Structure formats: C-alpha cells, structure tokens
PDB file of C-alpha atoms and ligand atoms in Angstrom:
ATOM      1  CA  MET A  25      16.548   4.986  -7.444  1.00  0.00           C
ATOM      2  CA  ARG A  26      13.257   7.089  -6.469  1.00  0.00           C
ATOM      3  CA  ILE A  27      10.304   6.068  -4.476  1.00  0.00           C
ATOM      4  CA  ILE A  28       7.336   7.636  -6.099  1.00  0.00           C
ATOM      5  CA  GLU A  29       4.725   6.757  -3.826  1.00  0.00           C
ATOM      6  CA  ASP A  30       3.590   5.462  -0.360  1.00  0.00           C
ATOM      7  CA  LEU A  31       0.092   4.373  -0.278  1.00  0.00           C
ATOM      8  CA  HIS A  32      -0.179   2.951   3.006  1.00  0.00           C
ATOM      9  CA  THR A  33       0.531   5.225   5.798  1.00  0.00           C
ATOM     10  CA  HIS A  34      -1.931   4.964   9.680  1.00  0.00           C
ATOM     11  CA  THR A  35      -2.363   8.127  11.482  1.00  0.00           C
ATOM     12  CA  TYR A  36      -4.160   8.593  15.255  1.00  0.00           C
ATOM     13  CA  TYR A  37      -7.043   8.201  13.550  1.00  0.00           C
ATOM     14  CA  SER A  38      -6.925   4.391  14.091  1.00  0.00           C
ATOM     15  CA  HIS A  39      -3.891   3.426  16.653  1.00  0.00           C
ATOM     16  CA  GLY A  40      -0.871   5.360  14.666  1.00  0.00           C
ATOM     17  CA  LYS A  41       0.416   8.335  16.517  1.00  0.00           C
ATOM     18  CA  GLY A  42       0.961  11.608  13.631  1.00  0.00           C
ATOM     19  CA  SER A  43      -2.027  13.637  12.101  1.00  0.00           C
ATOM     20  CA  PRO A  44      -2.796  13.024   8.177  1.00  0.00           C
ATOM     21  CA  ARG A  45      -1.127  16.407   7.665  1.00  0.00           C
ATOM     22  CA  GLU A  46       2.259  15.157   9.324  1.00  0.00           C
ATOM     23  CA  ASN A  47       2.365  12.351   7.277  1.00  0.00           C
ATOM     24  CA  VAL A  48       1.918  14.354   4.053  1.00  0.00           C
ATOM     25  CA  LEU A  49       4.704  16.855   5.412  1.00  0.00           C
ATOM     26  CA  ARG A  50       7.253  13.866   5.579  1.00  0.00           C
ATOM     27  CA  ALA A  51       6.424  12.137   1.767  1.00  0.00           C
ATOM     28  CA  ALA A  52       6.816  15.735   0.430  1.00  0.00           C
ATOM     29  CA  GLU A  53       9.726  16.094   2.132  1.00  0.00           C
ATOM     30  CA  LEU A  54      11.087  13.167   1.155  1.00  0.00           C
ATOM     31  CA  GLY A  55      10.519  14.142  -2.793  1.00  0.00           C
ATOM     32  CA  LEU A  56       7.649  11.481  -3.366  1.00  0.00           C
ATOM     33  CA  SER A  57       5.076  12.433  -6.143  1.00  0.00           C
ATOM     34  CA  ALA A  58       1.652  10.938  -4.261  1.00  0.00           C
ATOM     35  CA  VAL A  59       1.138   9.875  -0.617  1.00  0.00           C
ATOM     36  CA  ALA A  60      -2.017   7.876   0.781  1.00  0.00           C
ATOM     37  CA  VAL A  61      -3.652   8.063   3.953  1.00  0.00           C
ATOM     38  CA  SER A  62      -5.059   4.484   4.165  1.00  0.00           C
ATOM     39  CA  GLU A  63      -7.244   3.718   7.586  1.00  0.00           C
ATOM     40  CA  HIS A  64      -8.284   0.526   8.955  1.00  0.00           C
ATOM     41  CA  ALA A  65     -11.722   0.261   7.825  1.00  0.00           C
ATOM     42  CA  GLY A  66     -14.469   0.066  10.291  1.00  0.00           C
ATOM     43  CA  GLY A  67     -14.957  -3.848  10.331  1.00  0.00           C
ATOM     44  CA  ASN A  68     -11.661  -3.914  12.527  1.00  0.00           C
ATOM     45  CA  LEU A  69     -13.358  -3.935  16.286  1.00  0.00           C
ATOM     46  CA  PHE A  70     -10.275  -2.282  17.935  1.00  0.00           C
ATOM     47  CA  TYR A  71      -8.853   0.691  15.354  1.00  0.00           C
ATOM     48  CA  GLY A  72     -11.387   0.478  12.352  1.00  0.00           C
ATOM     49  CA  VAL A  73     -11.982   3.911  11.600  1.00  0.00           C
ATOM     50  CA  ARG A  74     -15.919   4.309  11.143  1.00  0.00           C
ATOM     51  CA  GLY A  75     -18.626   6.622  11.449  1.00  0.00           C
ATOM     52  CA  LYS A  76     -18.477  10.342  12.138  1.00  0.00           C
ATOM     53  CA  LYS A  77     -14.686   9.931  12.510  1.00  0.00           C
ATOM     54  CA  LEU A  78     -14.203   8.690   9.327  1.00  0.00           C
ATOM     55  CA  GLY A  79     -16.385  11.472   7.628  1.00  0.00           C
ATOM     56  CA  ARG A  80     -14.133  14.073   9.657  1.00  0.00           C
ATOM     57  CA  LEU A  81     -10.912  12.019   8.160  1.00  0.00           C
ATOM     58  CA  ASN A  82     -12.367  12.195   4.491  1.00  0.00           C
ATOM     59  CA  SER A  83     -12.787  16.152   4.879  1.00  0.00           C
ATOM     60  CA  GLU A  84      -9.094  16.549   6.151  1.00  0.00           C
ATOM     61  CA  LEU A  85      -7.720  14.593   3.155  1.00  0.00           C
ATOM     62  CA  ARG A  86      -9.871  16.511   1.133  1.00  0.00           C
ATOM     63  CA  ALA A  87      -8.407  19.920   2.550  1.00  0.00           C
ATOM     64  CA  LEU A  88      -5.001  18.242   2.302  1.00  0.00           C
ATOM     65  CA  LYS A  89      -5.042  17.472  -1.128  1.00  0.00           C
ATOM     66  CA  LYS A  90      -6.424  21.205  -2.038  1.00  0.00           C
ATOM     67  CA  GLU A  91      -3.542  22.106   0.343  1.00  0.00           C
ATOM     68  CA  PHE A  92      -0.371  20.595  -1.082  1.00  0.00           C
ATOM     69  CA  GLU A  93      -1.875  21.028  -4.835  1.00  0.00           C
ATOM     70  CA  GLY A  94       1.088  20.946  -7.302  1.00  0.00           C
ATOM     71  CA  LYS A  95       3.290  20.292  -4.529  1.00  0.00           C
ATOM     72  CA  ILE A  96       2.291  16.046  -3.681  1.00  0.00           C
ATOM     73  CA  LEU A  97      -0.621  14.167  -4.607  1.00  0.00           C
ATOM     74  CA  VAL A  98      -2.444  13.280  -1.434  1.00  0.00           C
ATOM     75  CA  LYS A  99      -4.646  10.089  -2.158  1.00  0.00           C
ATOM     76  CA  ASN A 100      -7.792   9.062  -0.080  1.00  0.00           C
ATOM     77  CA  GLY A 101      -7.107   5.215   1.002  1.00  0.00           C
ATOM     78  CA  LEU A 102      -8.741   2.051   2.998  1.00  0.00           C
ATOM     79  CA  GLU A 103      -6.772  -0.553   4.558  1.00  0.00           C
ATOM     80  CA  CYS A 104     -10.077  -2.692   4.746  1.00  0.00           C
ATOM     81  CA  ASN A 105     -10.330  -6.096   6.446  1.00  0.00           C
ATOM     82  CA  VAL A 106     -11.258  -9.882   4.825  1.00  0.00           C
ATOM     83  CA  THR A 107     -14.710 -10.380   7.174  1.00  0.00           C
ATOM     84  CA  GLY A 108     -15.416 -13.896   6.074  1.00  0.00           C
ATOM     85  CA  PHE A 109     -15.068 -16.013   2.920  1.00  0.00           C
ATOM     86  CA  GLY A 110     -15.183 -14.002   0.079  1.00  0.00           C
ATOM     87  CA  LYS A 111     -16.507 -11.080   1.936  1.00  0.00           C
ATOM     88  CA  SER A 112     -14.697  -7.805   3.186  1.00  0.00           C
ATOM     89  CA  ASP A 113     -15.434  -4.585   4.649  1.00  0.00           C
ATOM     90  CA  ILE A 114     -14.843  -2.373   1.594  1.00  0.00           C
ATOM     91  CA  PRO A 115     -17.606   0.103   0.829  1.00  0.00           C
ATOM     92  CA  LYS A 116     -19.760  -0.088  -1.474  1.00  0.00           C
ATOM     93  CA  ASP A 117     -19.347   3.119  -2.537  1.00  0.00           C
ATOM     94  CA  ARG A 118     -15.728   3.776  -3.402  1.00  0.00           C
ATOM     95  CA  SER A 119     -16.150   7.288  -4.646  1.00  0.00           C
ATOM     96  CA  ALA A 120     -14.411   8.848  -1.540  1.00  0.00           C
ATOM     97  CA  TYR A 121     -10.989   6.615  -2.926  1.00  0.00           C
ATOM     98  CA  ASP A 122      -8.426   6.679  -4.780  1.00  0.00           C
ATOM     99  CA  VAL A 123      -7.242   3.365  -3.510  1.00  0.00           C
ATOM    100  CA  ILE A 124      -8.591   0.877  -1.533  1.00  0.00           C
ATOM    101  CA  ILE A 125      -5.933  -1.918   0.367  1.00  0.00           C
ATOM    102  CA  LEU A 126      -7.177  -5.073   1.309  1.00  0.00           C
ATOM    103  CA  GLY A 127      -5.714  -7.366   4.196  1.00  0.00           C
ATOM    104  CA  TYR A 128      -6.486 -10.309   6.615  1.00  0.00           C
ATOM    105  CA  HIS A 129      -6.509  -8.842  10.056  1.00  0.00           C
ATOM    106  CA  LYS A 130      -7.223  -9.781  13.399  1.00  0.00           C
ATOM    107  CA  GLY A 131      -9.877  -8.865  15.917  1.00  0.00           C
ATOM    108  CA  VAL A 132     -12.286  -8.125  13.224  1.00  0.00           C
ATOM    109  CA  ALA A 133     -16.055  -9.949  13.583  1.00  0.00           C
ATOM    110  CA  TYR A 134     -15.820 -12.463  11.229  1.00  0.00           C
ATOM    111  CA  THR A 135     -19.190 -13.563   8.911  1.00  0.00           C
ATOM    112  CA  ASN A 136     -20.111 -16.835   7.037  1.00  0.00           C
ATOM    113  CA  ARG A 137     -18.526 -19.400   9.330  1.00  0.00           C
ATOM    114  CA  PHE A 138     -14.880 -17.794   8.700  1.00  0.00           C
ATOM    115  CA  ALA A 139     -14.354 -16.900  12.642  1.00  0.00           C
ATOM    116  CA  TRP A 140     -14.464 -21.443  13.123  1.00  0.00           C
ATOM    117  CA  HIS A 141     -12.132 -21.402  10.364  1.00  0.00           C
ATOM    118  CA  ILE A 142      -9.607 -19.112  12.054  1.00  0.00           C
ATOM    119  CA  PHE A 143     -10.649 -20.388  15.306  1.00  0.00           C
ATOM    120  CA  ARG A 144      -9.435 -23.832  14.712  1.00  0.00           C
ATOM    121  CA  GLU A 145      -6.542 -22.499  12.425  1.00  0.00           C
ATOM    122  CA  SER A 146      -4.610 -20.537  15.254  1.00  0.00           C
ATOM    123  CA  PHE A 147      -4.969 -23.117  17.598  1.00  0.00           C
ATOM    124  CA  GLY A 148      -3.391 -25.878  15.766  1.00  0.00           C
ATOM    125  CA  GLY A 149      -5.706 -27.113  13.637  1.00  0.00           C
ATOM    126  CA  LYS A 150      -4.715 -28.628   9.719  1.00  0.00           C
ATOM    127  CA  SER A 151      -3.597 -25.176   8.099  1.00  0.00           C
ATOM    128  CA  THR A 152      -5.396 -24.600   4.752  1.00  0.00           C
ATOM    129  CA  PRO A 153      -3.026 -21.676   2.509  1.00  0.00           C
ATOM    130  CA  ARG A 154      -5.372 -22.387  -0.499  1.00  0.00           C
ATOM    131  CA  ARG A 155      -8.379 -21.814   1.230  1.00  0.00           C
ATOM    132  CA  ASN A 156      -7.319 -19.159   2.787  1.00  0.00           C
ATOM    133  CA  ALA A 157      -5.905 -17.430  -0.485  1.00  0.00           C
ATOM    134  CA  GLU A 158      -9.032 -18.090  -2.429  1.00  0.00           C
ATOM    135  CA  SER A 159     -10.876 -16.294   0.833  1.00  0.00           C
ATOM    136  CA  ILE A 160      -8.901 -12.760   0.680  1.00  0.00           C
ATOM    137  CA  MET A 161      -8.886 -12.901  -3.275  1.00  0.00           C
ATOM    138  CA  ALA A 162     -13.008 -14.090  -3.461  1.00  0.00           C
ATOM    139  CA  ALA A 163     -13.073 -10.755  -1.002  1.00  0.00           C
ATOM    140  CA  ALA A 164     -10.442  -9.014  -3.709  1.00  0.00           C
ATOM    141  CA  GLU A 165     -12.377  -9.431  -6.972  1.00  0.00           C
ATOM    142  CA  ALA A 166     -15.896  -8.343  -5.101  1.00  0.00           C
ATOM    143  CA  GLY A 167     -14.839  -5.335  -3.857  1.00  0.00           C
ATOM    144  CA  LYS A 168     -12.296  -4.365  -6.787  1.00  0.00           C
ATOM    145  CA  ALA A 169      -9.304  -4.041  -4.071  1.00  0.00           C
ATOM    146  CA  ASP A 170      -5.973  -2.496  -5.206  1.00  0.00           C
ATOM    147  CA  ILE A 171      -3.459  -3.924  -3.359  1.00  0.00           C
ATOM    148  CA  ILE A 172      -3.371  -7.089  -0.993  1.00  0.00           C
ATOM    149  CA  SER A 173      -1.885  -5.937   2.008  1.00  0.00           C
ATOM    150  CA  HIS A 174       1.499  -8.316   4.146  1.00  0.00           C
ATOM    151  CA  PRO A 175       0.360 -11.214   2.311  1.00  0.00           C
ATOM    152  CA  GLY A 176       0.500 -14.159   4.580  1.00  0.00           C
ATOM    153  CA  LEU A 177       0.793 -12.275   7.676  1.00  0.00           C
ATOM    154  CA  TYR A 178      -1.317 -14.243  10.682  1.00  0.00           C
ATOM    155  CA  LEU A 179      -2.557 -16.595   8.086  1.00  0.00           C
ATOM    156  CA  ALA A 180      -0.860 -18.914   6.008  1.00  0.00           C
ATOM    157  CA  VAL A 181      -1.395 -18.272   2.254  1.00  0.00           C
ATOM    158  CA  ASP A 182      -1.045 -20.278  -1.101  1.00  0.00           C
ATOM    159  CA  ILE A 183       1.026 -17.565  -2.627  1.00  0.00           C
ATOM    160  CA  ALA A 184       1.425 -19.121  -5.946  1.00  0.00           C
ATOM    161  CA  TYR A 185      -2.832 -19.120  -6.657  1.00  0.00           C
ATOM    162  CA  MET A 186      -2.857 -15.523  -5.176  1.00  0.00           C
ATOM    163  CA  ALA A 187      -0.656 -14.476  -7.761  1.00  0.00           C
ATOM    164  CA  ASP A 188      -2.182 -15.846 -10.572  1.00  0.00           C
ATOM    165  CA  CYS A 189      -5.293 -14.240  -9.552  1.00  0.00           C
ATOM    166  CA  CYS A 190      -3.241 -10.891  -8.778  1.00  0.00           C
ATOM    167  CA  ARG A 191      -2.087 -11.182 -12.689  1.00  0.00           C
ATOM    168  CA  GLN A 192      -5.883 -11.614 -13.818  1.00  0.00           C
ATOM    169  CA  LEU A 193      -7.038  -9.020 -11.698  1.00  0.00           C
ATOM    170  CA  GLY A 194      -4.542  -6.770 -12.123  1.00  0.00           C
ATOM    171  CA  ILE A 195      -4.303  -6.245  -8.362  1.00  0.00           C
ATOM    172  CA  LEU A 196      -0.631  -5.231  -6.703  1.00  0.00           C
ATOM    173  CA  LEU A 197       0.840  -7.748  -3.586  1.00  0.00           C
ATOM    174  CA  GLU A 198       2.421  -5.582  -0.862  1.00  0.00           C
ATOM    175  CA  ILE A 199       6.249  -5.577   0.397  1.00  0.00           C
ATOM    176  CA  ASN A 200       4.843  -4.706   3.879  1.00  0.00           C
ATOM    177  CA  SER A 201       8.221  -2.648   4.981  1.00  0.00           C
ATOM    178  CA  ALA A 202       7.056  -3.336   8.571  1.00  0.00           C
ATOM    179  CA  SER A 203       5.659  -6.918   8.267  1.00  0.00           C
ATOM    180  CA  LEU A 204       7.712  -8.530   5.946  1.00  0.00           C
ATOM    181  CA  SER A 205       5.186 -10.882   5.552  1.00  0.00           C
ATOM    182  CA  MET A 206       6.446 -13.047   2.562  1.00  0.00           C
ATOM    183  CA  SER A 207       9.853 -15.154   2.196  1.00  0.00           C
ATOM    184  CA  VAL A 208      12.241 -14.480  -0.490  1.00  0.00           C
ATOM    185  CA  GLN A 209      10.985 -17.923  -2.171  1.00  0.00           C
ATOM    186  CA  ASP A 210       7.142 -16.429  -1.797  1.00  0.00           C
ATOM    187  CA  ILE A 211       8.273 -13.578  -3.373  1.00  0.00           C
ATOM    188  CA  ARG A 212      10.259 -15.562  -6.122  1.00  0.00           C
ATOM    189  CA  THR A 213       7.414 -17.476  -7.055  1.00  0.00           C
ATOM    190  CA  ALA A 214       4.608 -14.828  -6.456  1.00  0.00           C
ATOM    191  CA  ARG A 215       6.563 -13.339  -9.709  1.00  0.00           C
ATOM    192  CA  GLU A 216       7.212 -16.480 -11.342  1.00  0.00           C
ATOM    193  CA  HIS A 217       3.192 -16.563 -11.446  1.00  0.00           C
ATOM    194  CA  GLY A 218       2.794 -13.067 -12.586  1.00  0.00           C
ATOM    195  CA  ALA A 219       2.079 -10.608  -9.962  1.00  0.00           C
ATOM    196  CA  LYS A 220       3.250  -7.104  -9.884  1.00  0.00           C
ATOM    197  CA  PHE A 221       4.284  -5.856  -6.736  1.00  0.00           C
ATOM    198  CA  ILE A 222       4.214  -2.190  -4.392  1.00  0.00           C
ATOM    199  CA  ILE A 223       6.050  -1.509  -1.313  1.00  0.00           C
ATOM    200  CA  GLY A 224       4.296  -0.059   1.530  1.00  0.00           C
ATOM    201  CA  SER A 225       5.896   1.535   4.968  1.00  0.00           C
ATOM    202  CA  ASP A 226       2.746   0.706   6.586  1.00  0.00           C
ATOM    203  CA  ALA A 227       3.613   4.008   8.557  1.00  0.00           C
ATOM    204  CA  HIS A 228       2.689   4.388  12.100  1.00  0.00           C
ATOM    205  CA  THR A 229       4.137   6.975  12.641  1.00  0.00           C
ATOM    206  CA  PRO A 230       4.736  10.300  10.398  1.00  0.00           C
ATOM    207  CA  GLU A 231       8.840   9.447  10.580  1.00  0.00           C
ATOM    208  CA  ARG A 232       8.041   6.166   9.218  1.00  0.00           C
ATOM    209  CA  VAL A 233       5.864   7.325   5.789  1.00  0.00           C
ATOM    210  CA  GLY A 234       8.210   6.687   2.706  1.00  0.00           C
ATOM    211  CA  ASP A 235      10.678   4.245   5.187  1.00  0.00           C
ATOM    212  CA  PHE A 236      11.015   1.414   2.665  1.00  0.00           C
ATOM    213  CA  ALA A 237      14.547  -0.045   3.573  1.00  0.00           C
ATOM    214  CA  ALA A 238      13.501  -3.468   4.976  1.00  0.00           C
ATOM    215  CA  ALA A 239      11.345  -4.011   1.583  1.00  0.00           C
ATOM    216  CA  LEU A 240      13.922  -3.090  -0.674  1.00  0.00           C
ATOM    217  CA  GLU A 241      16.613  -5.159   1.057  1.00  0.00           C
ATOM    218  CA  ARG A 242      13.982  -8.181   0.629  1.00  0.00           C
ATOM    219  CA  ALA A 243      12.920  -7.463  -3.267  1.00  0.00           C
ATOM    220  CA  ARG A 244      16.368  -7.223  -4.272  1.00  0.00           C
ATOM    221  CA  GLU A 245      17.147 -10.030  -3.195  1.00  0.00           C
ATOM    222  CA  ALA A 246      14.202 -11.999  -4.655  1.00  0.00           C
ATOM    223  CA  ASP A 247      15.611  -9.718  -7.205  1.00  0.00           C
ATOM    224  CA  VAL A 248      12.233  -8.519  -8.402  1.00  0.00           C
ATOM    225  CA  LEU A 249      12.854  -4.644  -8.230  1.00  0.00           C
ATOM    226  CA  SER A 250      11.977  -4.256 -11.532  1.00  0.00           C
ATOM    227  CA  ASP A 251       8.574  -5.579 -10.628  1.00  0.00           C
ATOM    228  CA  VAL A 252       7.621  -3.051  -7.899  1.00  0.00           C
ATOM    229  CA  VAL A 253       5.395  -0.326  -9.872  1.00  0.00           C
ATOM    230  CA  ASN A 254       6.380   2.522  -7.378  1.00  0.00           C
ATOM    231  CA  ILE A 255      10.135   3.145  -7.264  1.00  0.00           C
ATOM    232  CA  GLU A 256      11.703   4.317 -10.057  1.00  0.00           C
ATOM    233  CA  LEU A 257      15.532   2.958 -10.502  1.00  0.00           C
TER     234      LEU A 257
HETATM  235 ZN1  LIG B   9      -2.552  -4.085   7.840  1.00  0.00          ZN
HETATM  236 ZN1  LIG B  10      -1.477  -1.053   8.245  1.00  0.00          ZN
END
C-alpha cells in the first residue's frame, strides 16, 4: 500500500509547530506524490490565518511549488470553518487554492442564530444531527468544498444524509488520522450511501505529516480501503 497524498497539514502559521517547507520535506521523504499545507481559515478567532499573514503563507507556498517541482507536488489548501446554517468562511476567490477543506470547529464567530443552536446543543439541549449535517453540507455546496474534515467531531451529524450529499456533490469525507471522528459503523453507513473517503493526517508537526496509521486501521476495520481515494492498494 502506498500513500499518494496528504492534503491536511498545519504549520506555525496557525497553531502547528513546523514550517510549510518542513511539511513538504517530510512528505517528500515519505515518497508522497503531493502534499498540501491547509491552514485554518480566518473565521477561527484563535488561530485562523488571515490578512497579511495569509498573504505571506500563499507566497511561501508559491515559492515551494517552484522549488519542489519535479520532486513533489505542493498544494495550497485551506481548512475553512462552518460559520452558520449554510455559511462558511470559504473565500469567494478560490484561485489561490488547490484544495478547500470544510469542517465544524469551535472558536468561530457564528452567524444567523447558529451560535444559539450550538450553545443549546453543547449544554445538553436536544441533539439535532440532521440539522447539523444540513448546515455543514449547505455551506459545503455554497462554497464548493472538496473535503469535509473530521465529520462528527465536536458536533453530532447525520452521517447517512452527509454521505448522500457528498456523493451527489462529489465531496470527499475525511477519515482524520488525528481525530477518529467516525466510528466503524459511521464509515460503513457512509459507504452504503455512496460516499468516497480521503485520509488526512491533520498533522500539526512535520513528523506527523503522512501519518495515516490510525485512520488506515479504522478504514481497514470498516472494510472501505478500496473507497479511500488517496492510497494505492
Ligand atoms: Zn479541523
Ligand atoms: Zn486540521
């Protein structure tokens, strides 16, 4: 088995430890064909990358693409945040980006009553997995996301509904190797509904880039390895 690409890695631009170049070097050392630096987007109040800092990151990635040409494909990614019902901070101009990841995260300033919805749910109110999944998928559709990161992390989701949307929209569900947010049963359900999967390391240090071990074990257990798009069996 070979890992083709790791599209979910972080650096010191957000709350990770290494530089973009160190992530790329690690991926090249592992023999990956491609790697993305996919930093937290600006909607995250604590470590979202925005403004001039985002500009610096984008130009650093452009330089790395050139430097590593012919060795490894460097991709510019962004891990965006759901900010409300059907809303996200996916940039309108996506031209700088090769891959857009969308996930539900804490520490985001929510709009359109989503804050109240989340507040109620996190303090023991009635859980509404279908509504949550609808909010995330509507945001993913509007922003044309490529990947949903760690489905079910911090917020319960209706995985069957999510998988149906992903199949229809051509969006991948991530089996996140740092946060195993989907159970074996969730993954099986998603596959039954036609979803395809991508494994992401969600590395916050260069050493963890391409570390797919935990996700692979879970995917193996759920018997969906042939539906994971970024490994070669
Ligand atoms: Zn995330
Ligand atoms: Zn992440």
